[in-house]
Short mmCIF file of C-alpha atoms in Angstrom, two decimals:
data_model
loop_
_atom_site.label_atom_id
_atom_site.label_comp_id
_atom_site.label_asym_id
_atom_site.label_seq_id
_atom_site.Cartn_x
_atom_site.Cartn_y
_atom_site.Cartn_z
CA UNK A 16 9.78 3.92 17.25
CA UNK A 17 7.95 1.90 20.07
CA UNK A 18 4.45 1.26 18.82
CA UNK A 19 2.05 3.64 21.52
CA UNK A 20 1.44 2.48 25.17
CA UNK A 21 -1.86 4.74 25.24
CA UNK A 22 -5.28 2.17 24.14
CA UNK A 23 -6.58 3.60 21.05
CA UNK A 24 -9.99 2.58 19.16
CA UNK A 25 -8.89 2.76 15.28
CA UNK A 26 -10.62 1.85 12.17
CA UNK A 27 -9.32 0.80 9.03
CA UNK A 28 -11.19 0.15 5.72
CA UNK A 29 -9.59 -2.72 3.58
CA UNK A 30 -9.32 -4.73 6.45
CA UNK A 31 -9.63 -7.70 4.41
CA UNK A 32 -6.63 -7.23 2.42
CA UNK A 33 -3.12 -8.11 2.97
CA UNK A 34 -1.87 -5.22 4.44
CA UNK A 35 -4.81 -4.29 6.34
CA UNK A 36 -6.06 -7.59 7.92
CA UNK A 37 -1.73 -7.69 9.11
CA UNK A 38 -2.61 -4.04 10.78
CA UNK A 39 -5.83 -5.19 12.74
CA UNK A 40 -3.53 -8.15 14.04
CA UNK A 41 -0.96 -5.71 15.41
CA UNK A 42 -2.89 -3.38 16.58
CA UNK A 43 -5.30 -5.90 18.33
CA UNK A 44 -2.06 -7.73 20.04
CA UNK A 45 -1.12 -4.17 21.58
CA UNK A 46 -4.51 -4.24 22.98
CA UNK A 47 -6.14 -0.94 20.78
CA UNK A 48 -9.95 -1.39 20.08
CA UNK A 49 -9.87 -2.16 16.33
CA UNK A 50 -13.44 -2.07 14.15
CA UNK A 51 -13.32 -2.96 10.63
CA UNK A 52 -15.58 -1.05 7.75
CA UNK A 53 -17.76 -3.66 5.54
CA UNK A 54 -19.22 -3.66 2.59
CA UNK A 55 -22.73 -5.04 4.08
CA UNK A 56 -24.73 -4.31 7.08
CA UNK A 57 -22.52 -5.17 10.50
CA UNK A 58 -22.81 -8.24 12.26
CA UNK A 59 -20.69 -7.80 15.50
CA UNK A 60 -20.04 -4.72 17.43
CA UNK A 61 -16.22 -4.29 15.70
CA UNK A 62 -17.99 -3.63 12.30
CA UNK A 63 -18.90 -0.64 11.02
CA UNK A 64 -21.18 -1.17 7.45
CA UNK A 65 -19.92 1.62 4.40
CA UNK A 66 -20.62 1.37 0.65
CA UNK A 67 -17.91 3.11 -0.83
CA UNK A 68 -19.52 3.16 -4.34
CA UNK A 69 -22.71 5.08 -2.84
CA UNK A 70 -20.36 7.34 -0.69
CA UNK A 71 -22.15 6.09 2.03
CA UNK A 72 -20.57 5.28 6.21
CA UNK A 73 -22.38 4.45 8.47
CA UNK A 74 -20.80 7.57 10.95
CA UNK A 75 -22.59 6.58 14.12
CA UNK A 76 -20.12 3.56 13.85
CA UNK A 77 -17.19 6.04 14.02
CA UNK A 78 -18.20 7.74 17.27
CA UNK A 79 -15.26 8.30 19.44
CA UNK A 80 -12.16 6.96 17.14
CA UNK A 81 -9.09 7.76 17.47
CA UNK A 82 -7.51 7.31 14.17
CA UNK A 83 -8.77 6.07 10.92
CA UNK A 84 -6.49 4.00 8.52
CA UNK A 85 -8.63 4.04 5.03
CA UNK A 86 -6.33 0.83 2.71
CA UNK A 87 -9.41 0.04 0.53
CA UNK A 88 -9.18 -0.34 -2.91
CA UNK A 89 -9.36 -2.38 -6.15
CA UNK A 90 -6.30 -4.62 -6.05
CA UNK A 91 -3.95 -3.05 -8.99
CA UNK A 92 -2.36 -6.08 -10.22
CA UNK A 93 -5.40 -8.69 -9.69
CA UNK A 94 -6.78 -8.69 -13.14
CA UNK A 95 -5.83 -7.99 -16.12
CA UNK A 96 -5.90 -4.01 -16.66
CA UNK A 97 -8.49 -2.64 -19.65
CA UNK A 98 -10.57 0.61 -20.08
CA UNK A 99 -13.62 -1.06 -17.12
CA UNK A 100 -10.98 -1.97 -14.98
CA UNK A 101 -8.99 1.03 -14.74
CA UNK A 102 -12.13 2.77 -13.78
CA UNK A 103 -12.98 0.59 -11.07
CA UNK A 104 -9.70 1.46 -10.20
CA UNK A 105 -9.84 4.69 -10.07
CA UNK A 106 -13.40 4.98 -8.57
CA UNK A 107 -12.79 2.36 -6.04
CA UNK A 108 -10.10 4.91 -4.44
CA UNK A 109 -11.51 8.27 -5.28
CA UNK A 110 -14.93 7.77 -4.13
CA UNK A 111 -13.74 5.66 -1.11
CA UNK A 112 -11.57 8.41 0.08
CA UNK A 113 -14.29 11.07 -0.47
CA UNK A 114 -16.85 8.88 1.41
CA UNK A 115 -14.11 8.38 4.66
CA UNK A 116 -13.38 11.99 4.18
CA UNK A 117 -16.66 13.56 4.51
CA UNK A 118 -17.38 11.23 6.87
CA UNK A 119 -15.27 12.14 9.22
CA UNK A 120 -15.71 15.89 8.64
CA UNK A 121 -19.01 15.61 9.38
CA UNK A 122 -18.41 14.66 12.74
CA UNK A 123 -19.21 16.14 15.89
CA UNK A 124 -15.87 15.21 17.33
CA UNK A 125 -13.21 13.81 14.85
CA UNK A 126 -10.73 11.82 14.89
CA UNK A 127 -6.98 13.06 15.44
CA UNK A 128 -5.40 11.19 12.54
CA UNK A 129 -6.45 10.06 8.93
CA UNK A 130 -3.70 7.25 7.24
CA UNK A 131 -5.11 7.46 4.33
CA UNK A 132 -3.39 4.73 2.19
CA UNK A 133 -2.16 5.65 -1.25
CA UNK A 134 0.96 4.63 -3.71
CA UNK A 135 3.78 5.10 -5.20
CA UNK A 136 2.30 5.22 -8.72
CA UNK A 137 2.12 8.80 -7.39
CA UNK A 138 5.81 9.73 -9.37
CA UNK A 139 5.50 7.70 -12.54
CA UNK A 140 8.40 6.30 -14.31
CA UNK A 141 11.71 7.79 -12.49
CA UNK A 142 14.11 6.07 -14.20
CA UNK A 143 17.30 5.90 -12.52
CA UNK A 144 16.77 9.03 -10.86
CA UNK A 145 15.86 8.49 -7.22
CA UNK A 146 12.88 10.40 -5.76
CA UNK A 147 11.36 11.31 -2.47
CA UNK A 148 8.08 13.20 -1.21
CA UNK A 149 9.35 16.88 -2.80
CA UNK A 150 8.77 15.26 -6.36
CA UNK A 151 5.69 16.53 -8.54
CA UNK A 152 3.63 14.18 -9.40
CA UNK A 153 4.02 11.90 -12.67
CA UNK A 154 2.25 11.36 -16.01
CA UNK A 155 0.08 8.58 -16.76
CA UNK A 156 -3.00 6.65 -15.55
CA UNK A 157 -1.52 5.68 -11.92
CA UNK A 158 -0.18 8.91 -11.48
CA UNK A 159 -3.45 10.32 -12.24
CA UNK A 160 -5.44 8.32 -10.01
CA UNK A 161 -2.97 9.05 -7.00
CA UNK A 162 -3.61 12.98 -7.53
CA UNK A 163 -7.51 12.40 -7.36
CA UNK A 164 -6.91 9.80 -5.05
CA UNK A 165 -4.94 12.31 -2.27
CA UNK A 166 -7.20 15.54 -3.25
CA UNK A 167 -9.95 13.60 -2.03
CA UNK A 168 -9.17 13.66 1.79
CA UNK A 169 -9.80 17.17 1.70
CA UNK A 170 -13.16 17.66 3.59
CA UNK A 171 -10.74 15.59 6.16
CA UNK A 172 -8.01 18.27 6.55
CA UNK A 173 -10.93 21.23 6.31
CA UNK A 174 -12.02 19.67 8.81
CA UNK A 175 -8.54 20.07 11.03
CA UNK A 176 -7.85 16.33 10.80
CA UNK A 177 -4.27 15.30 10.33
CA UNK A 178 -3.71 13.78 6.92
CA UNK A 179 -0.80 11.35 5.92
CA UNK A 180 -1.04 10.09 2.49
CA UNK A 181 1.16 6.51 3.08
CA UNK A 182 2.89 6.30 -0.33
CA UNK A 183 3.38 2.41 -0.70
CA UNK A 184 5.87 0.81 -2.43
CA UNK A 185 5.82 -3.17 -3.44
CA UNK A 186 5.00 -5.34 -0.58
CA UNK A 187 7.56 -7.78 -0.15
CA UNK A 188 4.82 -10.81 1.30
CA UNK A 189 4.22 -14.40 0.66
CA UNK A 190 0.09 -14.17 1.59
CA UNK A 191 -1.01 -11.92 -1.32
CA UNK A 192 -0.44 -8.91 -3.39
CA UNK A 193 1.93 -8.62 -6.44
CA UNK A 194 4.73 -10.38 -4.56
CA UNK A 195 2.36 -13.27 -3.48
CA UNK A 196 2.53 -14.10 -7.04
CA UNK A 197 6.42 -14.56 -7.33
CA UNK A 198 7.00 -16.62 -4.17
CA UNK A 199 5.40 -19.66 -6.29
CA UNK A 200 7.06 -19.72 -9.46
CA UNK A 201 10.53 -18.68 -7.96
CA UNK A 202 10.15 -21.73 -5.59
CA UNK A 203 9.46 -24.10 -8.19
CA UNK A 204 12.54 -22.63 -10.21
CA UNK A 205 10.11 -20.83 -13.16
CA UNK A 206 11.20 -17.14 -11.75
CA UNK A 207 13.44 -14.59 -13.71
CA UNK A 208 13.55 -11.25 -14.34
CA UNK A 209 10.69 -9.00 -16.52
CA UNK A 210 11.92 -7.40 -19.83
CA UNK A 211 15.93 -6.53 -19.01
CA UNK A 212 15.56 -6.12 -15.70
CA UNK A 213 17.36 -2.55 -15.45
CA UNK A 214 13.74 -0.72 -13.91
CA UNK A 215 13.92 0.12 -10.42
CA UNK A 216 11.33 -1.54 -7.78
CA UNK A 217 10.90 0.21 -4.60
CA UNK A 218 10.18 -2.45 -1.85
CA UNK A 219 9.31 -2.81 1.55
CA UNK A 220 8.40 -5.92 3.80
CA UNK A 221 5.02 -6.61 5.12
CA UNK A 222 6.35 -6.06 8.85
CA UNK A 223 7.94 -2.80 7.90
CA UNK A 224 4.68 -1.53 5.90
CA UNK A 225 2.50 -1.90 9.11
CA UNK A 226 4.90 -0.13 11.51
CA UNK A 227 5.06 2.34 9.23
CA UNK A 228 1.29 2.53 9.08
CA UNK A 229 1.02 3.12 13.15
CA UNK A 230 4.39 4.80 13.01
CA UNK A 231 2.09 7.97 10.85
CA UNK A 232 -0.71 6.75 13.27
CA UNK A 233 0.91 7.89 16.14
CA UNK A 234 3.61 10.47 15.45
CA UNK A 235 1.81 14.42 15.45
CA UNK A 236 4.15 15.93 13.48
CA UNK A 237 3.55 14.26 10.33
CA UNK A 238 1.35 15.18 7.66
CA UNK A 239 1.21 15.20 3.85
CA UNK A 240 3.12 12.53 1.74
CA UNK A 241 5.13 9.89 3.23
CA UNK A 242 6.96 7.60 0.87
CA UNK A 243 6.50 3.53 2.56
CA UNK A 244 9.02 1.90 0.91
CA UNK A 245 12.93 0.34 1.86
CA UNK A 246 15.71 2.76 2.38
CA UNK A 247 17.63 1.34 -0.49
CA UNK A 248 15.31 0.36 -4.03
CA UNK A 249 17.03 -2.79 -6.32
CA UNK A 250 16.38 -3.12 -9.73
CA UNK A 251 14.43 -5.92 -11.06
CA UNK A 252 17.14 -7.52 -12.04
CA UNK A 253 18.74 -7.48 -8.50
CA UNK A 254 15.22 -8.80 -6.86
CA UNK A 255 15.38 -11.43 -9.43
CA UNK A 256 18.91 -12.75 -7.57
CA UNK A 257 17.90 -11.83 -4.44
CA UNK A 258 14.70 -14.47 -4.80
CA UNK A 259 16.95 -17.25 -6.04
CA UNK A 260 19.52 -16.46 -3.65
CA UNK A 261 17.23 -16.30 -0.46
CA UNK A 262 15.54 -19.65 -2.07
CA UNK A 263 17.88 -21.46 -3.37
CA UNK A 264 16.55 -21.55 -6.75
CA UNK A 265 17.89 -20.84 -10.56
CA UNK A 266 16.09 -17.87 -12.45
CA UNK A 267 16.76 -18.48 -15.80
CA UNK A 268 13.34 -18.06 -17.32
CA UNK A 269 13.21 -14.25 -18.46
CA UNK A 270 9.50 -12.87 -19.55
CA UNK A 271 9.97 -10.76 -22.20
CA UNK A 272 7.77 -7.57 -22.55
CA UNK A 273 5.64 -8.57 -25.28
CA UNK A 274 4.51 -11.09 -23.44
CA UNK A 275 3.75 -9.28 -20.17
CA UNK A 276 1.99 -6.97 -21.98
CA UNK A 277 -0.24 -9.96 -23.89
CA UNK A 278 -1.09 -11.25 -20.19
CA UNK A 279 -1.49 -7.76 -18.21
CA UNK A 280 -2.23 -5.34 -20.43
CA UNK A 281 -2.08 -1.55 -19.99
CA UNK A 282 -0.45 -2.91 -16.27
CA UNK A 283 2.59 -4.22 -18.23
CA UNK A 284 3.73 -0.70 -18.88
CA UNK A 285 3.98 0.16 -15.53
CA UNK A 286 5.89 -3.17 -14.57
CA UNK A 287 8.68 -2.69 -16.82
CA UNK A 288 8.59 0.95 -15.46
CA UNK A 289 11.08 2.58 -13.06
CA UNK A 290 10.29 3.59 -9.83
CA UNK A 291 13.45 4.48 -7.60
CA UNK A 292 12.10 6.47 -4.50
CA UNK A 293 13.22 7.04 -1.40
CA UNK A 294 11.63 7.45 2.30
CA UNK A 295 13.24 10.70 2.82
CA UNK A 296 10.63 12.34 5.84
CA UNK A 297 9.90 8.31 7.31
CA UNK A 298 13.43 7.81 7.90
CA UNK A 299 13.91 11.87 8.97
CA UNK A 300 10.75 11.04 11.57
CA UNK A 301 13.00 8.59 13.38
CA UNK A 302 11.24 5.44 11.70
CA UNK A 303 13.68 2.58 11.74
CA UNK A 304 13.50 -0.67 9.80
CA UNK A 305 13.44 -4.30 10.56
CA UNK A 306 13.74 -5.26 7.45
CA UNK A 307 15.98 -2.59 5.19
CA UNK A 308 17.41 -4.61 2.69
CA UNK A 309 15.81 -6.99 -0.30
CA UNK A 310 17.48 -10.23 1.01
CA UNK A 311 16.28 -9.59 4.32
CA UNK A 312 12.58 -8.57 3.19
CA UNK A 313 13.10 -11.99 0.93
CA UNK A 314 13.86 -14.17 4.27
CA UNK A 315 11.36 -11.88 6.21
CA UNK A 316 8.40 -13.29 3.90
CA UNK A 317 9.31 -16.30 3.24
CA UNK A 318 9.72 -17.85 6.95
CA UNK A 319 5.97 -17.04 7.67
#
């Protein structure tokens, strides 16, 4: 789909991160009016101050958007995972949804379209079994999160907003995130696969994840769950030869799960877990990819 010819003014919380500071870029170069939420009073008229943890936005900023793409959130594989920071989290997603949400209800004249960013921890460990948006939602701490995490958009589709919950899968990028991580240690010939490598990862490359993102932005008929991830998920294994293929590097240093669970933590569990889902209602929205394959997210990521 041809990103929208009409001039939109969107604003998107975690603009900061990764994923959200690549959005602002694209949506800037198509010429939409982009302002960014921060976490301190604004300084120039594209800000918009909030304080997630007080449930508090600054709503006069959001007169007159368009859309609202809400990414924020404490980074899931940043630190190592124990009881303080699984709550922040949790609360960093919960109570930033709830404060966008209400937000937005509360306003005279809303916007059309909340993205609100969420994940793929949504459906737990799948196994082999390949999943898309019709599956219930898992057991564990991620999966947990993600239910409180989508429930709390709510006041937002009380309010007659449209809701997509972007389901995101790993972000195949060399600038950050979990995969920002590998680039460096397959490069320098230290990368191999994590426990035996059978567990599925469901991928998708940075350009792909912010189409996708305006893709829900602009298209009216889609609401609810939308899985963000490659048409095709590898196993670990397989993205293990895929990295030394693409760089032209040996793997042969396997971590073993003891010791990914000595340097993550409760984390570790859900990296030797299985996720194998599939973009079922992306792909039946007429979404296409640039970059469908692992090798070609791999090359994607690595020439920028």
């Amino acid at each position: 789909m041809q990103p929208s010819a009409i001039r939109k003014r969107v604003a998107v919380t975690g603009a900061s991160g990764l994923i959200g500071a690549a959005l602002v870029r694209s949506l800037r170069a198509d010429g939409h009016d982009v302002l960014r939420l921060v976490r301190r009073p604004a300084r120039t008229a594209d800000e918009v101050e909030w304080d997630p943890k007080r449930l508090y936005v600054d709503g006069a900023g959001l007169v007159g958007v368009d859309a609202v793409v809400h990414l924020a959130g404490a980074g899931v594989g940043e630190r190592r995972w124990n009881e303080a920071y699984k709550r922040e989290i949790r609360d960093s997603r919960v109570l930033g949804t709830t404060a966008i949400a209400r937000t937005l209800a509360g306003l005279a004249e809303p916007p059309e379209a909340l993205v609100c960013g969420t994940a793929l921890g949504w459906y737990g460990d799948t196994g082999s079994r390949a999943v898309d948006e019709s599956a219930p939602a898992g057991t564990g701490f991620l999966p947990s999160v993600c239910v409180e995490w989508e429930a709390a958009a709510a006041p937002a589709e009380e309010a007659g907003i449209r809701v997509t919950y972007a389901r995101t899968g790993l972000v195949v990028a060399r600038q950050g995130g979990a995969w920002g991580r590998l680039f460096p240690l397959f490069r320098a010939g230290l990368g191999g696969r994590m426990g035996d490598g059978s567990q599925y990862w469901s991928f998708i490359s940075l350009h792909d994840e912010v189409a996708a993102l305006r893709h829900l932005m602009d298209t009216p008929s889609l609401s609810g769950p939308v899985n963000l991830t490659a048409p095709e998920p590898v196993t670990n294994r397989e993205v293990t030869a895929a990295m030394g293929r693409v760089l032209r590097r040996p793997t042969p240093f396997p971590v073993p799960a003891p010791a990914l669970r000595l340097v993550l933590g409760d984390f570790a569990d859900d990296v030797l877990g299985s996720q194998r889902v599939v973009p079922a209602r992306l792909l039946s929205s007429g979404f296409s990819f640039a970059f469908p394959t692992i090798d070609a997210s791999i090359r994607a990521a690595a020439a920028r």
